[in-house]
PDB file of C-alpha atoms in Angstrom:
ATOM      1  CA  MET X   1      -0.307   0.020   0.318  1.00  0.00           C
ATOM      2  CA  THR X   2       1.398   3.557  -1.024  1.00  0.00           C
ATOM      3  CA  THR X   3       1.112   6.867   1.559  1.00  0.00           C
ATOM      4  CA  ARG X   4      -0.095   9.671  -0.201  1.00  0.00           C
ATOM      5  CA  LEU X   5       0.902  12.470   0.418  1.00  0.00           C
ATOM      6  CA  ASN X   6      -1.922  15.350   1.281  1.00  0.00           C
ATOM      7  CA  PRO X   7      -1.272  17.843  -1.134  1.00  0.00           C
ATOM      8  CA  GLN X   8      -2.927  20.647   0.718  1.00  0.00           C
ATOM      9  CA  THR X   9      -0.791  19.564   4.412  1.00  0.00           C
ATOM     10  CA  THR X  10       2.439  19.376   2.279  1.00  0.00           C
ATOM     11  CA  PRO X  11       3.540  23.070   2.081  1.00  0.00           C
ATOM     12  CA  ARG X  12       2.123  23.581   5.904  1.00  0.00           C
ATOM     13  CA  HIS X  13       4.839  20.862   6.568  1.00  0.00           C
ATOM     14  CA  GLU X  14       7.384  22.970   4.382  1.00  0.00           C
ATOM     15  CA  LEU X  15       7.008  26.086   6.228  1.00  0.00           C
ATOM     16  CA  ARG X  16       7.355  24.211   9.755  1.00  0.00           C
ATOM     17  CA  ALA X  17      10.088  22.569   8.450  1.00  0.00           C
ATOM     18  CA  GLU X  18      12.121  26.403   7.199  1.00  0.00           C
ATOM     19  CA  LYS X  19      10.543  27.936  10.624  1.00  0.00           C
ATOM     20  CA  ALA X  20      12.407  25.212  12.582  1.00  0.00           C
ATOM     21  CA  ARG X  21      16.075  25.591  10.007  1.00  0.00           C
ATOM     22  CA  ARG X  22      15.640  29.183  10.242  1.00  0.00           C
ATOM     23  CA  ASN X  23      15.125  28.935  14.224  1.00  0.00           C
ATOM     24  CA  LYS X  24      18.305  26.340  14.540  1.00  0.00           C
ATOM     25  CA  GLU X  25      20.047  29.256  12.827  1.00  0.00           C
ATOM     26  CA  ALA X  26      18.835  31.621  14.989  1.00  0.00           C
ATOM     27  CA  ALA X  27      19.937  29.930  18.250  1.00  0.00           C
ATOM     28  CA  LEU X  28      23.514  29.180  16.664  1.00  0.00           C
ATOM     29  CA  ALA X  29      23.645  32.583  15.798  1.00  0.00           C
ATOM     30  CA  ALA X  30      22.941  33.341  19.682  1.00  0.00           C
ATOM     31  CA  PHE X  31      25.368  31.126  20.626  1.00  0.00           C
ATOM     32  CA  ILE X  32      28.579  32.589  18.648  1.00  0.00           C
ATOM     33  CA  GLY X  33      27.539  35.778  19.675  1.00  0.00           C
ATOM     34  CA  LYS X  34      27.730  35.099  23.370  1.00  0.00           C
ATOM     35  CA  LYS X  35      30.405  32.652  23.481  1.00  0.00           C
ATOM     36  CA  ALA X  36      32.393  36.201  21.690  1.00  0.00           C
ATOM     37  CA  GLU X  37      31.285  37.343  24.696  1.00  0.00           C
ATOM     38  CA  ILE X  38      32.542  35.221  26.941  1.00  0.00           C
ATOM     39  CA  ASP X  39      35.883  35.115  25.486  1.00  0.00           C
ATOM     40  CA  GLU X  40      36.492  38.563  25.977  1.00  0.00           C
ATOM     41  CA  MET X  41      35.207  38.688  28.823  1.00  0.00           C
ATOM     42  CA  LEU X  42      37.494  36.259  30.606  1.00  0.00           C
ATOM     43  CA  ALA X  43      40.003  37.946  27.967  1.00  0.00           C
ATOM     44  CA  ARG X  44      39.660  40.669  30.129  1.00  0.00           C
ATOM     45  CA  LEU X  45      39.948  38.991  33.510  1.00  0.00           C
ATOM     46  CA  GLN X  46      43.130  37.795  32.878  1.00  0.00           C
ATOM     47  CA  ALA X  47      44.764  40.422  31.813  1.00  0.00           C
ATOM     48  CA  LEU X  48      43.627  41.942  34.983  1.00  0.00           C
ATOM     49  CA  SER X  49      44.696  38.637  36.965  1.00  0.00           C
ATOM     50  CA  ASP X  50      47.767  39.549  35.488  1.00  0.00           C
ATOM     51  CA  ASP X  51      47.943  42.761  36.663  1.00  0.00           C
ATOM     52  CA  HIS X  52      47.175  41.695  40.613  1.00  0.00           C
ATOM     53  CA  PHE X  53      43.140  42.177  39.995  1.00  0.00           C
ATOM     54  CA  GLY X  54      44.610  46.492  39.662  1.00  0.00           C
ATOM     55  CA  PHE X  55      45.801  46.021  43.315  1.00  0.00           C
ATOM     56  CA  ASP X  56      49.406  47.443  44.773  1.00  0.00           C
ATOM     57  CA  PRO X  57      51.067  44.072  45.443  1.00  0.00           C
ATOM     58  CA  GLU X  58      52.827  46.248  48.522  1.00  0.00           C
ATOM     59  CA  ALA X  59      50.054  47.788  49.669  1.00  0.00           C
ATOM     60  CA  VAL X  60      47.597  44.319  49.900  1.00  0.00           C
ATOM     61  CA  ASN X  61      45.729  44.493  53.229  1.00  0.00           C
ATOM     62  CA  TRP X  62      42.527  41.950  54.804  1.00  0.00           C
ATOM     63  CA  GLY X  63      40.025  44.121  52.503  1.00  0.00           C
ATOM     64  CA  SER X  64      42.029  42.918  48.967  1.00  0.00           C
ATOM     65  CA  VAL X  65      41.586  39.770  49.946  1.00  0.00           C
ATOM     66  CA  GLY X  66      37.924  40.054  50.768  1.00  0.00           C
ATOM     67  CA  SER X  67      37.273  41.644  47.018  1.00  0.00           C
ATOM     68  CA  LEU X  68      39.080  39.063  45.528  1.00  0.00           C
ATOM     69  CA  GLU X  69      37.539  36.187  48.079  1.00  0.00           C
ATOM     70  CA  HIS X  70      33.279  37.991  46.446  1.00  0.00           C
ATOM     71  CA  VAL X  71      35.742  37.703  42.759  1.00  0.00           C
ATOM     72  CA  ALA X  72      36.383  33.634  44.085  1.00  0.00           C
ATOM     73  CA  SER X  73      33.541  33.072  45.132  1.00  0.00           C
ATOM     74  CA  ASP X  74      31.480  34.023  41.706  1.00  0.00           C
ATOM     75  CA  LEU X  75      34.083  32.579  39.498  1.00  0.00           C
ATOM     76  CA  ARG X  76      33.005  29.405  42.034  1.00  0.00           C
ATOM     77  CA  GLU X  77      29.614  29.235  41.303  1.00  0.00           C
ATOM     78  CA  ILE X  78      30.133  29.272  37.328  1.00  0.00           C
ATOM     79  CA  THR X  79      32.801  26.925  37.104  1.00  0.00           C
ATOM     80  CA  ASP X  80      30.502  24.298  39.527  1.00  0.00           C
ATOM     81  CA  PHE X  81      27.336  25.069  37.035  1.00  0.00           C
ATOM     82  CA  LEU X  82      29.259  25.016  34.299  1.00  0.00           C
ATOM     83  CA  PHE X  83      31.121  21.350  35.187  1.00  0.00           C
ATOM     84  CA  GLY X  84      28.859  19.686  37.540  1.00  0.00           C
ATOM     85  CA  GLU X  85      30.179  20.380  40.216  1.00  0.00           C
ATOM     86  CA  GLY X  86      29.436  22.053  44.347  1.00  0.00           C
ATOM     87  CA  GLU X  87      26.015  22.466  44.331  1.00  0.00           C
ATOM     88  CA  TYR X  88      25.055  21.910  40.840  1.00  0.00           C
ATOM     89  CA  ALA X  89      27.207  18.241  41.409  1.00  0.00           C
ATOM     90  CA  GLU X  90      24.899  14.584  40.781  1.00  0.00           C
TER      91      GLU X  90
END
């Protein structure tokens, strides 16, 4: 038995497929854009780290340590999320 396509639904199916393809392309473009944004932030963070996060090593105090602890805590949250560690571990 041969299945015949309904000519009235075939164009609708093709429109849905085209919409899905465009949606996938848009998602990929958005993903690449966000990745570039993250890469830029990481490069800036690395440069700032190379410069001791703007702190004069001779003038470091416990406030400086607290500032870096805050940054480390935020980065730990991000890395735990991305690597499935800490509270995100299964």
